[in-house]
Amino acid sequence: MAAIIQLQSDVLVIGGGPAACWASLAAREAGCSVVLVDKGYVGTSGATAPSNTGTWFATTPERRARLIAEREKSAEGLADLRQMGRVIDTATQHLHVLAERGYRFPRDDDGELYIANLRGPDYMRFLRQQLVRAGVIVRDHHPALELLVAGEVVAGAAGVARQLGQNWQARAGAVVLATGGCAFGSRILGATGLTGDGQLMAAELGASLSGMEFSNQYGIVPLHSSVNKGLPYFWASFYRADGSAIDIPPGQRFPVLARESLEGPISARLDRASGAVPEALRRGQPNCFLPFERAGIDPFEELFPIALRSEGTVRGTGGLKRGDDDCGVGIPGLFAAGDTLERQDIAGAATGGGGPNASWAVATGVWSGKGAAAFAQRLGSRAAERSVRPAGQAGLRPAASSRAIDPAEAVALVREEMLPVDRHFFRSAPRLAGSLTRLDTAWEAIRDHAQGDGVAALRLREAAALLASSRWACRAAQARTETRGMHRRLDAPESQPAQARRLTIAGIDQPVLSFDSLPLEAAAS
Amino acid sequence: MIELLSETRCTACNVCVKACPANVFEAVPGGVPVIARQGDCQTCFLCEIYCPVDALYVAVDPEHVTGITESAVVEAGLFGSYARALGWKKGREGGADSDPTHRLRQASLTAMPTGPRSTAP
């Protein structure tokens, strides 16, 4: 193996989406040196880059109050009103920073800057340019495999530079995990790399997770495509194979379509769009029209088959449990941002998809970057003098004898257990138990026997991370014996007032689950 | 997933090798890059818009290879079509400032659509 690439900085950021970029910029502005390592390429990595996303912001106190009230309702008792306000305020401020620095927001028909929407490819390319301008060292195609610790304190990370055929080691005073959510191998836009890597790395050091039962948001895709963007379907009607229209009561689109999709093929047509809407859809959502353009379909006139595709925790709300306002996760020197964190604060049991998640990435990126910078500055030059040890386990350091494990088999199993509508859109105790038996067996094999180096290690670590998130999701779904938000139990279809609390999970091998003691709304005032 | 890298259009700049977040392409010394890990493609279409000469084509299906040919893509005018729709040119960004999405959000708030235009297709 070629020599190990050595990197050093005050703050190390792992990930390449918006949260990672905002964390890097915030740490740099606080006066720190920053290295960012990403599995892919900053600009195209993650779920935001191929998308067009709304933002969650308020320029008046009335709008701010209205946004919070709307979300409080859909969160079904699990949101945190103070954090909602903080997210809106920080995101609004930084959307204006984007405009000041030259991001080309459009203007609305009144000539006002329209900051309610970000075009993914342009936004992420702009953030990359800001990183370069700010002097952040960006290392693309440098996936992280594990954290490094000095005693009980996180002191860096190690991974593989997959295009260089070398390993890397990065030492830092503090680390921000912004590796995204977990899509369980679902082929939705920008999600192949979203394997829950950060959640596994943090949990290996004892960090807890929360909201993992809310890991089952589904989006509509034109059949045999990856394009899970929902906006056009506002103007859609839906049909069964016999041509009959599917009646959808207000707010029931997804449960109704999910049920229908289990009965037979379903189709859509954007036949409620009229006036200026079709042209605005085509021009404003070009990614949504790729499947139609490439199949020669006019979606305003013709029916097209659709499917529901899992979006995992990317548009669910589960993730690492936030320990404080700086987005520390309870391990000294370790911070997290974006979809790596749970997002019940702003979305509770409902999806944070779209505007709230985009603003969450901005706000938690900024907070974690500042928090990491302050931590690193308190350590000062002592940080570099510490001796460190690597903390990665499954896939890197087998608990028993090493033998060949095929990570592709584990990924296939995760897809089979976590993606089908009849396993996770509608959940039930027997199916969850069956999934867990199989997932636990696969986890034990990886934990006990898998050992790889270089790119082989990356594949094994991704498989381990997918299995870890799957097992947390199924266990949390088992423990929440009720229906709340996106978590729908066929065997427990009502909400239980006593379960209007968050569910925390600690540990990987034998996860320990407990409902948080205090309803958050009571604590939020 | 990614299906075509046009050897006649490609200038071997290797931007796709760098910009693909799933590391699908592999640079070839003295030649044009190759699609080395097609199954890893996440069908995000972004390589198309980063390519300065519209030499790449991503088919919509993320799980199966369709086997579409270069001449079919040329005939349908699909090389570079996503970049043109966005307003990106020669691998450079553009068009975000004329995104009309505000009209959609406006329309979704003010003109709540009612029932299907026709009840059966």
CSV table of N, CA and C in Angstrom, one decimal, chain A residues 112-243:
chain,number,residue,atom,x,y,z
A,112,GLU,N,-39.1,41.1,-6.2
A,112,GLU,CA,-38.4,40.8,-4.9
A,112,GLU,C,-37.5,39.5,-5.1
A,113,LEU,N,-36.4,39.5,-4.3
A,113,LEU,CA,-35.6,38.3,-4.4
A,113,LEU,C,-36.3,37.1,-3.8
A,114,TYR,N,-36.3,36.0,-4.5
A,114,TYR,CA,-37.1,34.8,-4.1
A,114,TYR,C,-36.2,33.8,-3.5
A,115,ILE,N,-36.1,33.9,-2.1
A,115,ILE,CA,-35.2,32.9,-1.4
A,115,ILE,C,-35.9,31.7,-0.9
A,116,ALA,N,-37.1,31.5,-1.4
A,116,ALA,CA,-37.9,30.3,-1.0
A,116,ALA,C,-37.5,29.0,-1.7
A,117,ASN,N,-36.6,29.1,-2.6
A,117,ASN,CA,-36.3,27.9,-3.4
A,117,ASN,C,-34.8,28.0,-3.7
A,118,LEU,N,-34.2,26.8,-3.7
A,118,LEU,CA,-32.8,26.7,-4.1
A,118,LEU,C,-32.7,25.6,-5.2
A,119,ARG,N,-32.0,25.9,-6.3
A,119,ARG,CA,-31.8,24.9,-7.3
A,119,ARG,C,-30.5,24.1,-7.0
A,120,GLY,N,-30.7,22.8,-6.7
A,120,GLY,CA,-29.7,22.0,-6.2
A,120,GLY,C,-28.3,22.1,-6.9
A,121,PRO,N,-28.2,21.8,-8.2
A,121,PRO,CA,-26.9,21.8,-8.8
A,121,PRO,C,-26.2,23.2,-8.7
A,122,ASP,N,-27.0,24.3,-8.8
A,122,ASP,CA,-26.4,25.6,-8.7
A,122,ASP,C,-26.0,26.0,-7.3
A,123,TYR,N,-26.8,25.6,-6.4
A,123,TYR,CA,-26.6,25.9,-4.9
A,123,TYR,C,-25.3,25.2,-4.5
A,124,MET,N,-25.2,23.9,-4.8
A,124,MET,CA,-24.1,23.1,-4.3
A,124,MET,C,-22.8,23.5,-5.0
A,125,ARG,N,-22.9,23.9,-6.3
A,125,ARG,CA,-21.7,24.4,-7.0
A,125,ARG,C,-21.2,25.7,-6.4
A,126,PHE,N,-22.2,26.6,-6.0
A,126,PHE,CA,-21.9,27.9,-5.4
A,126,PHE,C,-21.2,27.6,-4.1
A,127,LEU,N,-21.8,26.7,-3.3
A,127,LEU,CA,-21.2,26.4,-2.0
A,127,LEU,C,-19.7,25.9,-2.1
A,128,ARG,N,-19.5,25.1,-3.1
A,128,ARG,CA,-18.1,24.7,-3.4
A,128,ARG,C,-17.2,25.8,-3.6
A,129,GLN,N,-17.7,26.8,-4.5
A,129,GLN,CA,-16.8,27.9,-4.8
A,129,GLN,C,-16.6,28.8,-3.5
A,130,GLN,N,-17.6,28.8,-2.6
A,130,GLN,CA,-17.4,29.6,-1.3
A,130,GLN,C,-16.3,28.9,-0.5
A,131,LEU,N,-16.3,27.5,-0.5
A,131,LEU,CA,-15.3,26.8,0.3
A,131,LEU,C,-13.9,27.1,-0.2
A,132,VAL,N,-13.8,27.1,-1.5
A,132,VAL,CA,-12.4,27.3,-2.1
A,132,VAL,C,-12.0,28.8,-1.7
A,133,ARG,N,-12.9,29.7,-1.9
A,133,ARG,CA,-12.6,31.1,-1.6
A,133,ARG,C,-12.2,31.3,-0.1
A,134,ALA,N,-12.9,30.6,0.7
A,134,ALA,CA,-12.6,30.7,2.2
A,134,ALA,C,-11.4,30.0,2.6
A,135,GLY,N,-10.8,29.2,1.8
A,135,GLY,CA,-9.6,28.5,2.1
A,135,GLY,C,-9.8,27.2,2.9
A,136,VAL,N,-10.9,26.6,2.7
A,136,VAL,CA,-11.2,25.3,3.2
A,136,VAL,C,-10.5,24.3,2.3
A,137,ILE,N,-9.7,23.3,2.9
A,137,ILE,CA,-9.1,22.3,2.1
A,137,ILE,C,-10.1,21.2,1.8
A,138,VAL,N,-10.5,21.1,0.5
A,138,VAL,CA,-11.5,20.1,0.1
A,138,VAL,C,-10.9,18.9,-0.5
A,139,ARG,N,-11.2,17.7,0.1
A,139,ARG,CA,-10.7,16.5,-0.5
A,139,ARG,C,-11.9,15.6,-0.9
A,140,ASP,N,-12.1,15.6,-2.3
A,140,ASP,CA,-13.2,14.8,-2.9
A,140,ASP,C,-12.7,13.4,-2.9
A,141,HIS,N,-13.7,12.5,-3.0
A,141,HIS,CA,-13.4,11.0,-3.1
A,141,HIS,C,-12.5,10.5,-2.0
A,142,HIS,N,-12.7,11.1,-0.8
A,142,HIS,CA,-12.0,10.7,0.4
A,142,HIS,C,-13.0,10.2,1.4
A,143,PRO,N,-13.7,9.0,1.1
A,143,PRO,CA,-14.6,8.6,2.1
A,143,PRO,C,-13.9,8.3,3.5
A,144,ALA,N,-14.6,8.6,4.6
A,144,ALA,CA,-14.1,8.3,5.9
A,144,ALA,C,-14.6,6.9,6.3
A,145,LEU,N,-13.7,6.2,6.9
A,145,LEU,CA,-14.1,4.8,7.4
A,145,LEU,C,-14.3,4.8,8.9
A,146,GLU,N,-13.6,5.6,9.6
A,146,GLU,CA,-13.7,5.5,11.1
A,146,GLU,C,-13.2,6.8,11.7
A,147,LEU,N,-13.6,7.0,13.0
A,147,LEU,CA,-13.1,8.1,13.8
A,147,LEU,C,-11.8,7.7,14.5
A,148,LEU,N,-11.1,8.8,14.8
A,148,LEU,CA,-9.9,8.6,15.7
A,148,LEU,C,-10.2,9.2,17.0
A,149,VAL,N,-9.7,8.6,18.1
A,149,VAL,CA,-10.0,9.2,19.4
A,149,VAL,C,-8.7,9.3,20.2
A,150,ALA,N,-8.6,10.3,21.0
A,150,ALA,CA,-7.5,10.5,22.0
A,150,ALA,C,-8.2,10.3,23.4
A,151,GLY,N,-8.0,9.2,24.0
A,151,GLY,CA,-8.7,8.9,25.2
A,151,GLY,C,-10.2,8.8,24.9
A,152,GLU,N,-11.0,9.7,25.5
A,152,GLU,CA,-12.4,9.7,25.2
A,152,GLU,C,-12.9,10.8,24.3
A,153,VAL,N,-11.9,11.5,23.7
A,153,VAL,CA,-12.2,12.7,22.9
A,153,VAL,C,-11.9,12.4,21.4
A,154,VAL,N,-12.8,12.8,20.6
A,154,VAL,CA,-12.7,12.6,19.1
A,154,VAL,C,-11.6,13.5,18.6
A,155,ALA,N,-10.6,12.9,17.8
A,155,ALA,CA,-9.4,13.7,17.4
A,155,ALA,C,-9.1,13.5,16.0
A,156,GLY,N,-10.1,13.1,15.2
A,156,GLY,CA,-9.9,13.0,13.7
A,156,GLY,C,-10.6,11.8,13.1
A,157,ALA,N,-10.2,11.5,11.9
A,157,ALA,CA,-10.8,10.4,11.2
A,157,ALA,C,-9.8,9.7,10.3
A,158,ALA,N,-10.1,8.6,9.8
A,158,ALA,CA,-9.3,7.9,8.8
A,158,ALA,C,-10.2,7.3,7.7
A,159,GLY,N,-9.6,7.2,6.5
A,159,GLY,CA,-10.4,6.7,5.4
A,159,GLY,C,-9.5,6.3,4.2
A,160,VAL,N,-10.2,6.3,3.1
A,160,VAL,CA,-9.5,5.8,1.9
A,160,VAL,C,-9.7,6.9,0.8
A,161,ALA,N,-8.6,7.2,0.1
A,161,ALA,CA,-8.6,8.1,-1.0
A,161,ALA,C,-8.8,7.3,-2.3
A,162,ARG,N,-10.1,7.1,-2.6
A,162,ARG,CA,-10.4,5.9,-3.5
A,162,ARG,C,-9.9,6.1,-4.9
A,163,GLN,N,-9.6,7.4,-5.4
A,163,GLN,CA,-9.1,7.6,-6.7
A,163,GLN,C,-7.6,7.6,-6.7
A,164,LEU,N,-7.0,7.6,-5.5
A,164,LEU,CA,-5.5,7.6,-5.4
A,164,LEU,C,-4.9,6.3,-5.0
A,165,GLY,N,-5.8,5.4,-4.6
A,165,GLY,CA,-5.3,4.1,-4.1
A,165,GLY,C,-4.5,4.2,-2.8
A,166,GLN,N,-4.8,5.2,-2.0
A,166,GLN,CA,-4.1,5.4,-0.7
A,166,GLN,C,-5.1,5.5,0.4
A,167,ASN,N,-4.6,5.3,1.6
A,167,ASN,CA,-5.4,5.6,2.8
A,167,ASN,C,-5.1,7.0,3.3
A,168,TRP,N,-6.0,7.6,4.0
A,168,TRP,CA,-5.7,8.9,4.6
A,168,TRP,C,-6.0,8.9,6.1
A,169,GLN,N,-5.3,9.8,6.8
A,169,GLN,CA,-5.6,10.0,8.2
A,169,GLN,C,-5.6,11.5,8.4
A,170,ALA,N,-6.7,12.0,9.1
A,170,ALA,CA,-6.8,13.4,9.3
A,170,ALA,C,-6.9,13.6,10.8
A,171,ARG,N,-6.0,14.5,11.3
A,171,ARG,CA,-6.0,14.8,12.8
A,171,ARG,C,-6.7,16.2,12.9
A,172,ALA,N,-7.5,16.3,13.9
A,172,ALA,CA,-8.2,17.6,14.1
A,172,ALA,C,-8.6,17.8,15.6
A,173,GLY,N,-8.8,19.1,15.9
A,173,GLY,CA,-9.2,19.4,17.3
A,173,GLY,C,-10.7,19.1,17.5
A,174,ALA,N,-11.5,19.0,16.4
A,174,ALA,CA,-12.9,18.7,16.5
A,174,ALA,C,-13.4,18.2,15.2
A,175,VAL,N,-14.4,17.3,15.2
A,175,VAL,CA,-14.9,16.7,14.0
A,175,VAL,C,-16.4,17.0,13.8
A,176,VAL,N,-16.9,17.3,12.6
A,176,VAL,CA,-18.3,17.5,12.3
A,176,VAL,C,-18.7,16.3,11.4
A,177,LEU,N,-19.7,15.6,11.8
A,177,LEU,CA,-20.2,14.5,10.9
A,177,LEU,C,-21.4,15.1,10.1
A,178,ALA,N,-21.3,15.1,8.8
A,178,ALA,CA,-22.4,15.6,7.9
A,178,ALA,C,-22.5,14.7,6.7
A,179,THR,N,-22.6,13.4,7.0
A,179,THR,CA,-22.6,12.4,6.0
A,179,THR,C,-24.0,12.1,5.4
A,180,GLY,N,-25.0,12.8,5.9
A,180,GLY,CA,-26.4,12.6,5.4
A,180,GLY,C,-27.1,11.5,6.2
A,181,GLY,N,-28.3,11.3,5.7
A,181,GLY,CA,-29.2,10.3,6.3
A,181,GLY,C,-28.9,8.9,5.7
A,182,CYS,N,-29.8,8.0,6.0
A,182,CYS,CA,-29.7,6.6,5.4
A,182,CYS,C,-30.9,6.3,4.5
A,183,ALA,N,-30.6,6.0,3.3
A,183,ALA,CA,-31.6,5.7,2.3
A,183,ALA,C,-31.8,4.2,2.1
A,184,PHE,N,-31.2,3.3,2.9
A,184,PHE,CA,-31.3,1.9,2.8
A,184,PHE,C,-31.2,1.3,1.4
A,185,GLY,N,-30.3,1.9,0.6
A,185,GLY,CA,-30.1,1.4,-0.7
A,185,GLY,C,-31.1,1.8,-1.7
A,186,SER,N,-32.1,2.6,-1.4
A,186,SER,CA,-33.1,3.0,-2.3
A,186,SER,C,-32.5,3.9,-3.4
A,187,ARG,N,-33.0,3.6,-4.7
A,187,ARG,CA,-32.4,4.3,-5.8
A,187,ARG,C,-33.3,5.6,-6.0
A,188,ILE,N,-33.1,6.6,-5.1
A,188,ILE,CA,-33.7,7.9,-5.3
A,188,ILE,C,-32.6,8.9,-5.6
A,189,LEU,N,-33.0,10.0,-6.1
A,189,LEU,CA,-32.0,11.0,-6.5
A,189,LEU,C,-30.9,11.3,-5.4
A,190,GLY,N,-29.7,11.0,-5.8
A,190,GLY,CA,-28.6,11.4,-4.9
A,190,GLY,C,-28.4,10.6,-3.6
A,191,ALA,N,-28.9,9.4,-3.6
A,191,ALA,CA,-28.9,8.7,-2.3
A,191,ALA,C,-28.0,7.5,-2.2
A,192,THR,N,-27.4,7.1,-3.3
A,192,THR,CA,-26.5,5.9,-3.2
A,192,THR,C,-25.5,6.0,-2.2
A,193,GLY,N,-24.9,7.1,-2.0
A,193,GLY,CA,-23.9,7.3,-1.0
A,193,GLY,C,-24.4,7.5,0.4
A,194,LEU,N,-25.7,7.6,0.6
A,194,LEU,CA,-26.3,7.9,1.9
A,194,LEU,C,-26.6,6.6,2.6
A,195,THR,N,-25.5,6.1,3.2
A,195,THR,CA,-25.6,4.8,3.8
A,195,THR,C,-25.5,4.8,5.4
A,196,GLY,N,-25.7,6.0,5.9
A,196,GLY,CA,-25.7,6.1,7.4
A,196,GLY,C,-24.3,6.0,8.0
A,197,ASP,N,-23.3,6.4,7.3
A,197,ASP,CA,-21.9,6.2,7.8
A,197,ASP,C,-21.6,6.9,9.1
A,198,GLY,N,-22.1,8.2,9.1
A,198,GLY,CA,-21.8,9.0,10.3
A,198,GLY,C,-22.5,8.5,11.5
A,199,GLN,N,-23.7,8.0,11.4
A,199,GLN,CA,-24.5,7.4,12.5
A,199,GLN,C,-23.7,6.2,13.1
A,200,LEU,N,-23.2,5.4,12.2
A,200,LEU,CA,-22.4,4.2,12.7
A,200,LEU,C,-21.1,4.7,13.4
A,201,MET,N,-20.4,5.6,12.8
A,201,MET,CA,-19.1,6.1,13.4
A,201,MET,C,-19.4,6.7,14.8
A,202,ALA,N,-20.5,7.5,14.9
A,202,ALA,CA,-20.8,8.1,16.2
A,202,ALA,C,-21.2,7.1,17.2
A,203,ALA,N,-22.1,6.1,16.8
A,203,ALA,CA,-22.6,5.1,17.7
A,203,ALA,C,-21.5,4.2,18.2
A,204,GLU,N,-20.4,4.0,17.4
A,204,GLU,CA,-19.3,3.2,17.9
A,204,GLU,C,-18.6,3.8,19.1
A,205,LEU,N,-18.8,5.2,19.3
A,205,LEU,CA,-18.2,5.8,20.4
A,205,LEU,C,-19.2,6.1,21.5
A,206,GLY,N,-20.5,5.6,21.3
A,206,GLY,CA,-21.5,5.7,22.4
A,206,GLY,C,-22.5,6.7,22.2
A,207,ALA,N,-22.6,7.4,21.0
A,207,ALA,CA,-23.6,8.3,20.8
A,207,ALA,C,-25.0,7.6,20.6
A,208,SER,N,-26.0,8.3,21.0
A,208,SER,CA,-27.4,7.7,20.9
A,208,SER,C,-28.1,8.2,19.6
A,209,LEU,N,-29.2,7.5,19.3
A,209,LEU,CA,-30.0,8.0,18.2
A,209,LEU,C,-31.4,8.2,18.7
A,210,SER,N,-32.2,8.9,17.9
A,210,SER,CA,-33.6,9.2,18.2
A,210,SER,C,-34.4,9.3,17.0
A,211,GLY,N,-35.7,8.9,17.1
A,211,GLY,CA,-36.6,9.0,16.0
A,211,GLY,C,-36.4,8.0,14.9
A,212,MET,N,-35.7,6.9,15.1
A,212,MET,CA,-35.4,6.0,14.0
A,212,MET,C,-36.6,5.3,13.5
A,213,GLU,N,-37.7,5.3,14.3
A,213,GLU,CA,-38.9,4.7,13.8
A,213,GLU,C,-39.5,5.6,12.6
A,214,PHE,N,-39.1,6.9,12.6
A,214,PHE,CA,-39.5,7.8,11.5
A,214,PHE,C,-38.5,7.7,10.4
A,215,SER,N,-38.3,6.6,9.8
A,215,SER,CA,-37.3,6.3,8.9
A,215,SER,C,-37.9,5.8,7.6
A,216,ASN,N,-39.2,6.0,7.4
A,216,ASN,CA,-39.9,5.3,6.4
A,216,ASN,C,-40.8,6.3,5.6
A,217,GLN,N,-40.2,7.5,5.2
A,217,GLN,CA,-40.9,8.3,4.3
A,217,GLN,C,-40.8,7.7,2.9
A,218,TYR,N,-41.9,7.9,2.1
A,218,TYR,CA,-41.9,7.4,0.8
A,218,TYR,C,-42.2,8.5,-0.2
A,219,GLY,N,-41.7,8.5,-1.4
A,219,GLY,CA,-41.9,9.5,-2.4
A,219,GLY,C,-42.5,8.8,-3.6
A,220,ILE,N,-43.1,9.6,-4.5
A,220,ILE,CA,-43.7,9.1,-5.7
A,220,ILE,C,-42.5,9.2,-6.8
A,221,VAL,N,-42.3,8.2,-7.5
A,221,VAL,CA,-41.4,8.2,-8.7
A,221,VAL,C,-42.2,7.7,-9.9
A,222,PRO,N,-41.9,8.3,-11.1
A,222,PRO,CA,-42.3,7.7,-12.3
A,222,PRO,C,-41.7,6.3,-12.3
A,223,LEU,N,-42.5,5.2,-12.6
A,223,LEU,CA,-42.0,3.9,-12.5
A,223,LEU,C,-40.6,3.7,-13.2
A,224,HIS,N,-39.7,2.9,-12.6
A,224,HIS,CA,-38.4,2.7,-13.2
A,224,HIS,C,-37.6,4.0,-13.4
A,225,SER,N,-37.7,4.9,-12.4
A,225,SER,CA,-36.9,6.1,-12.4
A,225,SER,C,-36.4,6.4,-11.0
A,226,SER,N,-35.5,7.3,-10.9
A,226,SER,CA,-35.0,7.7,-9.5
A,226,SER,C,-35.6,9.0,-9.1
A,227,VAL,N,-36.5,9.6,-9.9
A,227,VAL,CA,-36.8,11.0,-9.7
A,227,VAL,C,-38.0,11.1,-8.7
A,228,ASN,N,-37.6,11.3,-7.4
A,228,ASN,CA,-38.6,11.3,-6.3
A,228,ASN,C,-39.0,12.7,-5.9
A,229,LYS,N,-39.2,13.6,-6.8
A,229,LYS,CA,-39.5,14.9,-6.5
A,229,LYS,C,-41.1,15.1,-6.6
A,230,GLY,N,-41.6,15.7,-5.5
A,230,GLY,CA,-43.0,15.7,-5.3
A,230,GLY,C,-43.8,16.8,-5.8
A,231,LEU,N,-43.2,17.9,-6.1
A,231,LEU,CA,-44.0,19.1,-6.4
A,231,LEU,C,-45.0,19.0,-7.6
A,232,PRO,N,-44.6,18.3,-8.7
A,232,PRO,CA,-45.6,18.2,-9.8
A,232,PRO,C,-46.9,17.5,-9.5
A,233,TYR,N,-46.8,16.6,-8.5
A,233,TYR,CA,-47.9,15.8,-8.2
A,233,TYR,C,-49.0,16.6,-7.5
A,234,PHE,N,-48.7,17.8,-7.1
A,234,PHE,CA,-49.7,18.7,-6.6
A,234,PHE,C,-50.8,18.9,-7.7
A,235,TRP,N,-50.4,18.8,-8.9
A,235,TRP,CA,-51.4,19.0,-10.0
A,235,TRP,C,-51.7,17.6,-10.7
A,236,ALA,N,-51.5,16.5,-10.0
A,236,ALA,CA,-51.8,15.2,-10.6
A,236,ALA,C,-53.1,14.6,-10.2
A,237,SER,N,-53.7,13.8,-11.0
A,237,SER,CA,-54.7,12.8,-10.6
A,237,SER,C,-54.1,11.5,-10.8
A,238,PHE,N,-54.7,10.5,-10.0
A,238,PHE,CA,-54.1,9.2,-9.9
A,238,PHE,C,-55.2,8.2,-10.4
A,239,TYR,N,-54.7,7.1,-11.0
A,239,TYR,CA,-55.6,6.1,-11.6
A,239,TYR,C,-55.2,4.7,-11.4
A,240,ARG,N,-56.2,3.8,-11.4
A,240,ARG,CA,-55.9,2.4,-11.3
A,240,ARG,C,-55.7,1.8,-12.7
A,241,ALA,N,-55.4,0.6,-12.8
A,241,ALA,CA,-55.1,-0.1,-14.1
A,241,ALA,C,-56.4,-0.1,-14.9
A,242,ASP,N,-57.6,-0.2,-14.3
A,242,ASP,CA,-58.8,-0.2,-15.1
A,242,ASP,C,-59.2,1.2,-15.5
A,243,GLY,N,-58.4,2.2,-15.3
A,243,GLY,CA,-58.7,3.5,-15.7
A,243,GLY,C,-59.6,4.3,-14.7
